[in-house]
mmCIF file of the C-alpha atoms, coordinates in Angstrom:
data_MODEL
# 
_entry.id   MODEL 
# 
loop_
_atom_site.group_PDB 
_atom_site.id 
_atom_site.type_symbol 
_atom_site.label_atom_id 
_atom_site.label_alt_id 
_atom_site.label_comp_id 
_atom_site.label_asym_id 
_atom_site.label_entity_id 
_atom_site.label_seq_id 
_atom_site.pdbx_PDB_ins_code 
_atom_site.Cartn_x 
_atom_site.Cartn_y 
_atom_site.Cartn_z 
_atom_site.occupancy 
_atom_site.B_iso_or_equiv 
_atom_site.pdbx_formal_charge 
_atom_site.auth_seq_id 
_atom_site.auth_comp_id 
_atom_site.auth_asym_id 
_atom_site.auth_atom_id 
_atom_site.pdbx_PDB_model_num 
ATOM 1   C CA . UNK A 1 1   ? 244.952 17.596 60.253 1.00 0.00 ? 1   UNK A CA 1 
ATOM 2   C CA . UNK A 1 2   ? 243.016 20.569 61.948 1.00 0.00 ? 2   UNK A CA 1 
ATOM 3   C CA . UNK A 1 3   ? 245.620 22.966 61.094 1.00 0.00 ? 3   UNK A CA 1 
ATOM 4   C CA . UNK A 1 4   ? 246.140 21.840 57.507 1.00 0.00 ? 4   UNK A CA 1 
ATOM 5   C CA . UNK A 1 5   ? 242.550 21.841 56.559 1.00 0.00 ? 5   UNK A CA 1 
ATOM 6   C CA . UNK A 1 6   ? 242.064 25.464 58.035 1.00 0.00 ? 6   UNK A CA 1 
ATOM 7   C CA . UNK A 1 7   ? 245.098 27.059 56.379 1.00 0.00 ? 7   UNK A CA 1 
ATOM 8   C CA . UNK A 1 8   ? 244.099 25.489 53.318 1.00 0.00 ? 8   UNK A CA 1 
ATOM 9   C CA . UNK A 1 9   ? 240.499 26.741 53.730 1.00 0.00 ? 9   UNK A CA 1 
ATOM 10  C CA . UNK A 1 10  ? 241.722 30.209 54.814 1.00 0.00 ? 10  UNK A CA 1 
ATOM 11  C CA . UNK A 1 11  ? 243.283 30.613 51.629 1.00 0.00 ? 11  UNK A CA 1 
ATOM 12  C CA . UNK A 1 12  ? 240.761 29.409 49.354 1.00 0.00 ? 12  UNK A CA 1 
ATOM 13  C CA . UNK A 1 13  ? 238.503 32.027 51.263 1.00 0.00 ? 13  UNK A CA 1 
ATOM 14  C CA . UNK A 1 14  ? 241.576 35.111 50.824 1.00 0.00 ? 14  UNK A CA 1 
ATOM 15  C CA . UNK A 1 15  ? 241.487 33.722 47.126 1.00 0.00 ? 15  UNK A CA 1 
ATOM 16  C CA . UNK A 1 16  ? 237.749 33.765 47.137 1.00 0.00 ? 16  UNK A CA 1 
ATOM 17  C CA . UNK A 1 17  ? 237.562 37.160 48.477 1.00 0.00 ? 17  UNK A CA 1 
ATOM 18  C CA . UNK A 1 18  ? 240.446 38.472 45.970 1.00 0.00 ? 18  UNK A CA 1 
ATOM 19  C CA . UNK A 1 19  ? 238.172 37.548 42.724 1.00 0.00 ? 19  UNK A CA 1 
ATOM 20  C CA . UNK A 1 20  ? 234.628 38.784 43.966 1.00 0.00 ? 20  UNK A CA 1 
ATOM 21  C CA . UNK A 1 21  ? 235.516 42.062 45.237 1.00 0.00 ? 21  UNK A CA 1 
ATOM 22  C CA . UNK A 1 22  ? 239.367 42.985 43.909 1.00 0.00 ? 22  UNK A CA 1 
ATOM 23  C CA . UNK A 1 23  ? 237.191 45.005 41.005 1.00 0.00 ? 23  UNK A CA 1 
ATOM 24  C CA . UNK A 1 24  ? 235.479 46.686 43.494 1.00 0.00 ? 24  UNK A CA 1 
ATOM 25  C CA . UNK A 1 25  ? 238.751 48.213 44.756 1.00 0.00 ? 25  UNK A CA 1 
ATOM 26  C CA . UNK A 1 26  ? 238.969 46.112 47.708 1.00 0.00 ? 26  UNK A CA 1 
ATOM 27  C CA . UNK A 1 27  ? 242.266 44.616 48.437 1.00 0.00 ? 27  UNK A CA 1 
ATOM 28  C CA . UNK A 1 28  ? 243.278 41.303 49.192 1.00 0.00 ? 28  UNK A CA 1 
ATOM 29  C CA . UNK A 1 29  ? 246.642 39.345 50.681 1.00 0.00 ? 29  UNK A CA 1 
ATOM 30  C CA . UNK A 1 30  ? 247.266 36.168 52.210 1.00 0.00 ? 30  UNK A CA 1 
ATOM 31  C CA . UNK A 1 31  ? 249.831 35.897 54.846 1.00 0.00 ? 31  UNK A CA 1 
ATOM 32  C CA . UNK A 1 32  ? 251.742 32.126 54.254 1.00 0.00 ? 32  UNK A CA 1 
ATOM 33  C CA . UNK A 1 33  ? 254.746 32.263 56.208 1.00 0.00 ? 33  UNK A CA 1 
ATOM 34  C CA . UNK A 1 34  ? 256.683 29.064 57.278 1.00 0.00 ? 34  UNK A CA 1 
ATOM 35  C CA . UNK A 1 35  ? 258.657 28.908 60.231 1.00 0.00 ? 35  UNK A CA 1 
ATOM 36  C CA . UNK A 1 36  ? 258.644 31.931 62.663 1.00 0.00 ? 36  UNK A CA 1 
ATOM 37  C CA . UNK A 1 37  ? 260.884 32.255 65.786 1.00 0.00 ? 37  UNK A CA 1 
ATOM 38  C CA . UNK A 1 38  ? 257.870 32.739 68.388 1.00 0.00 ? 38  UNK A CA 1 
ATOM 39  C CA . UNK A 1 39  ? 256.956 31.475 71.426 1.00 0.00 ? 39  UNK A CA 1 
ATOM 40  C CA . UNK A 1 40  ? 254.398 29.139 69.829 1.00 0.00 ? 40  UNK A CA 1 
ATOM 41  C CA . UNK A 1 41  ? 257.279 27.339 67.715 1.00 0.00 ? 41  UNK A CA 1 
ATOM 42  C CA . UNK A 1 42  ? 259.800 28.079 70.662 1.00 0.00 ? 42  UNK A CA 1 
ATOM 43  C CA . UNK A 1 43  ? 259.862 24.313 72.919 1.00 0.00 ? 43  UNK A CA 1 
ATOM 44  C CA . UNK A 1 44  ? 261.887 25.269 75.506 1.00 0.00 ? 44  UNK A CA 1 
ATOM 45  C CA . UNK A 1 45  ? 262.151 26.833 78.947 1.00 0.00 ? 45  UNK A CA 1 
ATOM 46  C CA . UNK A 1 46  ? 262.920 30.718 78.140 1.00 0.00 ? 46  UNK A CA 1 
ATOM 47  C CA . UNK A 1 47  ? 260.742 32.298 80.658 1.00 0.00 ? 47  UNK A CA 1 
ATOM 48  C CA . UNK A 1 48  ? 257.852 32.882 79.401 1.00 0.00 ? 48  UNK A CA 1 
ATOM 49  C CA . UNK A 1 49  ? 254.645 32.364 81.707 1.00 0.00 ? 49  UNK A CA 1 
ATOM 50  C CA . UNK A 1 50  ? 251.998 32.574 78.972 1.00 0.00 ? 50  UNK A CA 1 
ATOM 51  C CA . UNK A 1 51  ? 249.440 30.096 78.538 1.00 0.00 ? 51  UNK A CA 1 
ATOM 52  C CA . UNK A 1 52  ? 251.147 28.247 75.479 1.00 0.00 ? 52  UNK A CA 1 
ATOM 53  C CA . UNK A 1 53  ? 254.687 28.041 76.960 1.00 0.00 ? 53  UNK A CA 1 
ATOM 54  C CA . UNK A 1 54  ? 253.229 26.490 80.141 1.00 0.00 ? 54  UNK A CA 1 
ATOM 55  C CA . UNK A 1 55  ? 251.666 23.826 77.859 1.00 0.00 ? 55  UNK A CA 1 
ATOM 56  C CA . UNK A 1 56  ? 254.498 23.114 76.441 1.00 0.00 ? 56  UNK A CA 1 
ATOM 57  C CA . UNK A 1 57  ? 256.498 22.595 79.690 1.00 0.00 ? 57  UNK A CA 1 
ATOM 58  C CA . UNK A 1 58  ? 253.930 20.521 81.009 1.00 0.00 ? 58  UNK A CA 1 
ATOM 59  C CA . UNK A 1 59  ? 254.075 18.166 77.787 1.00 0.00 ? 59  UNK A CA 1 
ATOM 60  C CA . UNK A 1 60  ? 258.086 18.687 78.332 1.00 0.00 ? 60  UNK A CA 1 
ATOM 61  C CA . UNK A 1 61  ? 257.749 16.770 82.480 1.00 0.00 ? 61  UNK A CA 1 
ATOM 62  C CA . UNK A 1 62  ? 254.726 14.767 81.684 1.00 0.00 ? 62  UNK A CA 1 
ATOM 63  C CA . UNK A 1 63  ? 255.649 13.226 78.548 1.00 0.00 ? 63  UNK A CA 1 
ATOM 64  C CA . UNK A 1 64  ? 259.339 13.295 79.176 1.00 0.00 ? 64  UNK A CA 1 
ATOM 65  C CA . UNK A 1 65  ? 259.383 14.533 75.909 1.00 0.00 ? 65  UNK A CA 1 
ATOM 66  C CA . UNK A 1 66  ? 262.813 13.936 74.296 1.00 0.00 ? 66  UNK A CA 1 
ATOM 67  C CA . UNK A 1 67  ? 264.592 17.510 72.727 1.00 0.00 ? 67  UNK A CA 1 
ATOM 68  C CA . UNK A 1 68  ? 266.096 14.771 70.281 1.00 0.00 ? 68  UNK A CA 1 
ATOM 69  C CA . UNK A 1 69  ? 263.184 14.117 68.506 1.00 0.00 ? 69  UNK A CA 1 
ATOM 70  C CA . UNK A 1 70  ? 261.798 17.646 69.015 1.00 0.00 ? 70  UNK A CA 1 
ATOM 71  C CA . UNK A 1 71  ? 265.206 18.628 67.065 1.00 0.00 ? 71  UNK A CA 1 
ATOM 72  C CA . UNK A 1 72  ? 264.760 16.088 64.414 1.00 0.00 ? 72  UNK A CA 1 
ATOM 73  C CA . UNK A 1 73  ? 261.190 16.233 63.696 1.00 0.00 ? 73  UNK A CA 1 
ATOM 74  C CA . UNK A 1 74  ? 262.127 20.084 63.321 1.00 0.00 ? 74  UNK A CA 1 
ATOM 75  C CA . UNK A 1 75  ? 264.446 19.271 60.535 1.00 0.00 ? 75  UNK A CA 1 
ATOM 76  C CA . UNK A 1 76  ? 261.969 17.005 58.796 1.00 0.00 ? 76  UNK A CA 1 
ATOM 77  C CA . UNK A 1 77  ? 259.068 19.192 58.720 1.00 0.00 ? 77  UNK A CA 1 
ATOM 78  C CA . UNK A 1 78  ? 261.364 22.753 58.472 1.00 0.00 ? 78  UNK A CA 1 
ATOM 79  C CA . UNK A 1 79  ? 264.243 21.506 56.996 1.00 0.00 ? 79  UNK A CA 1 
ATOM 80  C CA . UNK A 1 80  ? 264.365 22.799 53.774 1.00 0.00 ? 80  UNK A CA 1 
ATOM 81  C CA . UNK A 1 81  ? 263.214 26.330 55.311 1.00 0.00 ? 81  UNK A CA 1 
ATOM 82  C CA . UNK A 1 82  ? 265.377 28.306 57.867 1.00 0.00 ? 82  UNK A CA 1 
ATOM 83  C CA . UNK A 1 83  ? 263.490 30.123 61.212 1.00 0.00 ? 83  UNK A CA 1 
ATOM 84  C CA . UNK A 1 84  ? 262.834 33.553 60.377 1.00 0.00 ? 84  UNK A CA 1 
ATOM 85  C CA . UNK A 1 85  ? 262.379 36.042 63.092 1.00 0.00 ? 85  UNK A CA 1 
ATOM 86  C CA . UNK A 1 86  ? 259.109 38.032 63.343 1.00 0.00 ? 86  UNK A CA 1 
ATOM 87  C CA . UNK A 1 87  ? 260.149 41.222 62.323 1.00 0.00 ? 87  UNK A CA 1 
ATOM 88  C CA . UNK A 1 88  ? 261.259 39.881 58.749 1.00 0.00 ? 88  UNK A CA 1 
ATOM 89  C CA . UNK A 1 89  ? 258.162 38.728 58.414 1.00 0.00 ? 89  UNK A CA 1 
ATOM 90  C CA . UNK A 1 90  ? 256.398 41.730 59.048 1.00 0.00 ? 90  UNK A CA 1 
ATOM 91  C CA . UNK A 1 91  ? 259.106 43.689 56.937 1.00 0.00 ? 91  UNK A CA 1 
ATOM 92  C CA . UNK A 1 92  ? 257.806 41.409 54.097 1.00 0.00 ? 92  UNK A CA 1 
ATOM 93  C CA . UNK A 1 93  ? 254.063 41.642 54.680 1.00 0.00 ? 93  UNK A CA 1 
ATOM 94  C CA . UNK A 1 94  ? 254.618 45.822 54.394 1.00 0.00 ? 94  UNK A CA 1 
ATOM 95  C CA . UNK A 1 95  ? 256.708 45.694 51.285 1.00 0.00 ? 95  UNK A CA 1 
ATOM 96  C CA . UNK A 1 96  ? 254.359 42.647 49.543 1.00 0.00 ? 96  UNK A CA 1 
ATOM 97  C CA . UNK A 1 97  ? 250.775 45.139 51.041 1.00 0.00 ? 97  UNK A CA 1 
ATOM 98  C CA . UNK A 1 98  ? 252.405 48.240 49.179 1.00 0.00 ? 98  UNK A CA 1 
ATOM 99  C CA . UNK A 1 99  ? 253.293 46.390 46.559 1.00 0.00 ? 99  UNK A CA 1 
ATOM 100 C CA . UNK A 1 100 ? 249.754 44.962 46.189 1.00 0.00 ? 100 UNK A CA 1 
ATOM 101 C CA . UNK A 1 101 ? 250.371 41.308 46.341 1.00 0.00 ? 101 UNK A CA 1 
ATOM 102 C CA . UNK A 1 102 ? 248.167 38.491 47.147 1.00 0.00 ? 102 UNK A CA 1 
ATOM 103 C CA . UNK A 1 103 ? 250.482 35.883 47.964 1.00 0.00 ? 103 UNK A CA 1 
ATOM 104 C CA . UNK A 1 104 ? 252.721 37.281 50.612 1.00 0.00 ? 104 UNK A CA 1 
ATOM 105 C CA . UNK A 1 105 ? 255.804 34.161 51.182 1.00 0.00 ? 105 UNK A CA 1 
ATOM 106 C CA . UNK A 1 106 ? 257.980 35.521 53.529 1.00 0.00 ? 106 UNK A CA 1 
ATOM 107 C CA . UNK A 1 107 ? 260.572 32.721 52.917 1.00 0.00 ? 107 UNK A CA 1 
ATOM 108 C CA . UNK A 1 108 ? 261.351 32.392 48.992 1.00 0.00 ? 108 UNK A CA 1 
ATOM 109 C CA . UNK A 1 109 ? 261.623 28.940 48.929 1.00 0.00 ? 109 UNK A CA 1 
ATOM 110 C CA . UNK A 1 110 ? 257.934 27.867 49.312 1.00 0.00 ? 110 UNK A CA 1 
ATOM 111 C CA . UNK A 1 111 ? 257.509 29.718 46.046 1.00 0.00 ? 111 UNK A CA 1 
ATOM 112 C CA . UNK A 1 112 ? 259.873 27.592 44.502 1.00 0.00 ? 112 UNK A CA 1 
ATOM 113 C CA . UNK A 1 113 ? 257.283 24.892 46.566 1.00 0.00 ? 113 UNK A CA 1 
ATOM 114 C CA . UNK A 1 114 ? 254.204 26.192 45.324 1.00 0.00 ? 114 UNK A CA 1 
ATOM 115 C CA . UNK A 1 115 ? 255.245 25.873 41.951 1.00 0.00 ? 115 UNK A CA 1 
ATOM 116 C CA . UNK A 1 116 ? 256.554 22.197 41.700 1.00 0.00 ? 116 UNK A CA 1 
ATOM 117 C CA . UNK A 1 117 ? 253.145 21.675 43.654 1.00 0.00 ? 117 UNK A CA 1 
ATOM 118 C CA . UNK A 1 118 ? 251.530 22.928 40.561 1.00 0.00 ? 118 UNK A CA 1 
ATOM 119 C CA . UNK A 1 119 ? 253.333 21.662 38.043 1.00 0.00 ? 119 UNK A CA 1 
ATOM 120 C CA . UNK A 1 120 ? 253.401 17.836 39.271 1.00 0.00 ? 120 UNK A CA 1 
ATOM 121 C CA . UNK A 1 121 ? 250.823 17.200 42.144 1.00 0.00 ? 121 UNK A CA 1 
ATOM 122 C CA . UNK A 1 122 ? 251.218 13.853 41.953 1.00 0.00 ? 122 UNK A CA 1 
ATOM 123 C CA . UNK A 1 123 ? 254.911 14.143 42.543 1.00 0.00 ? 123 UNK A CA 1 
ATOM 124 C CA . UNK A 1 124 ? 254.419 15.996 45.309 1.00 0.00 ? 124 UNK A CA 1 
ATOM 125 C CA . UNK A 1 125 ? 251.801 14.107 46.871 1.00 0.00 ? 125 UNK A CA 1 
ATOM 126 C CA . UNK A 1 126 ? 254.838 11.287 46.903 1.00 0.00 ? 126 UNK A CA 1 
ATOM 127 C CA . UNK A 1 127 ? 257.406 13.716 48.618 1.00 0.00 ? 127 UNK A CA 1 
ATOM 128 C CA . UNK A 1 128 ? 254.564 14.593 51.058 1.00 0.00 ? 128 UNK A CA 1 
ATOM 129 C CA . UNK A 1 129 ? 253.701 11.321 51.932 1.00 0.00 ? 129 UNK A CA 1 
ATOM 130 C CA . UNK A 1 130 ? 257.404 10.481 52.404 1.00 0.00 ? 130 UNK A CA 1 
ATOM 131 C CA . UNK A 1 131 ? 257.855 13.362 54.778 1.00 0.00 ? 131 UNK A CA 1 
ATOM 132 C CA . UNK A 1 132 ? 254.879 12.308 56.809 1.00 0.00 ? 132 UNK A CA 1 
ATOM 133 C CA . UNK A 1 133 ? 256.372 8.836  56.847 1.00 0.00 ? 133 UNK A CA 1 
ATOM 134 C CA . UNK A 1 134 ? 259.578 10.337 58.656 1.00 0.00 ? 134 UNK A CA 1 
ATOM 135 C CA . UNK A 1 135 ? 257.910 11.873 60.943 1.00 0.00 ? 135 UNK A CA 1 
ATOM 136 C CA . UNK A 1 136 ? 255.809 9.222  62.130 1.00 0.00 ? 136 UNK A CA 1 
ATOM 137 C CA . UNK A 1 137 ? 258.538 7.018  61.921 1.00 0.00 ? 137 UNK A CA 1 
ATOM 138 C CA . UNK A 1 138 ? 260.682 9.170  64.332 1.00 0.00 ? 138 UNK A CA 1 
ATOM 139 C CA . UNK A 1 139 ? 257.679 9.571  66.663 1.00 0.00 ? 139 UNK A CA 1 
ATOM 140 C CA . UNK A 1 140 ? 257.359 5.851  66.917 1.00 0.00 ? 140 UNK A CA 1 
ATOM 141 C CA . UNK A 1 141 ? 260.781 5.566  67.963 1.00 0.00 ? 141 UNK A CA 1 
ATOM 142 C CA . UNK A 1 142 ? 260.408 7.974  70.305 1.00 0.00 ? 142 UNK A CA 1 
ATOM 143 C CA . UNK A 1 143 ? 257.410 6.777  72.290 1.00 0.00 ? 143 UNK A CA 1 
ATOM 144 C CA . UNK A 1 144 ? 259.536 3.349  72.435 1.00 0.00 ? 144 UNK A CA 1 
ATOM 145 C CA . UNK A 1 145 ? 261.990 4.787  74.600 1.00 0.00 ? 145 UNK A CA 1 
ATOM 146 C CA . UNK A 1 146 ? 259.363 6.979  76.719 1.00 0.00 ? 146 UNK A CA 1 
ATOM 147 C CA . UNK A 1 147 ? 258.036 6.237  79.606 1.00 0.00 ? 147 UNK A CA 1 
ATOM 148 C CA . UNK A 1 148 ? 254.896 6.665  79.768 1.00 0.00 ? 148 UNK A CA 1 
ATOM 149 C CA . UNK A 1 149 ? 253.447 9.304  82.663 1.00 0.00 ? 149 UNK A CA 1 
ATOM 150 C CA . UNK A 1 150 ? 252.419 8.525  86.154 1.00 0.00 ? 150 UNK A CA 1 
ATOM 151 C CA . UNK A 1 151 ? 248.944 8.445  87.068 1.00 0.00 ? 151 UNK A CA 1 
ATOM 152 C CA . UNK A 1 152 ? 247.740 11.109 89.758 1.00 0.00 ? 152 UNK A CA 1 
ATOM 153 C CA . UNK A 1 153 ? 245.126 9.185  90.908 1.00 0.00 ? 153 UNK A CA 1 
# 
């Protein structure tokens, strides 16, 4: 809920910002991409000794966590939206900041998003909560067939 509440508050502020001082010349965009190929979004074993990737190996052997569900929850929540890498997304941001936009959607379809949003909330509100039924759904199963870890006490 953290994330969703901050991204949601980070563009109210970007919007905020836009209408008090875009008279005054000063320029405003909002970065909303959806899924990036990084190591963040990356659950996997390719390397990498950073901080993040670590966590998520020690999730991986504590948890046992099953690359199933990783896979499927991935198509639930990204389905609709393919991985971009991160130098499409920055090829966007410089061609949406020259071109003065606010609103810079590196993948075309959550425009097409943010619209039906807009036009019926209510609708998707229902196509929301369905998604987040999935998801929990697939996470129950999963934690059925997961042990749960050892104590190191």
């Amino acid at each position: 809920i953290t994330y969703t509440i901050s991204k949601a508050a980070a563009l109210s502020l970007a919007e905020w910002l836009s209408v008090t001082y875009g008279s005054r010349g000063i320029s405003v965009s909002c970065l909303c991409p959806q899924y990036v190929r990084t190591n963040m979004t990356h659950i996997g074993h390719n390397g990498d000794s950073s901080s993040s990737q670590n966590k998520y190996n020690e999730i991986n052997d504590t948890h046992q966590v099953d690359r199933d569900l990783i896979a499927r929850s991935k198509r639930i929540l990204f389905g609709f939206s393919r991985t971009i890498e991160p130098e499409e997304v920055a090829k966007c941001c410089m061609e949406s900041l020259k071109d003065g936009k606010f609103l810079i959607l590196p993948h075309g379809e959550v425009a097409v998003a943010i619209r039906k949003k807009a036009f019926d909330r209510d609708r998707w509100l229902c196509n929301m909560r369905n998604l987040s039924d999935k998801y929990t759904s697939l996470v129950a199963q999963h934690q059925q067939h997961v042990k749960p870890p050892r104590s190191k006490l």
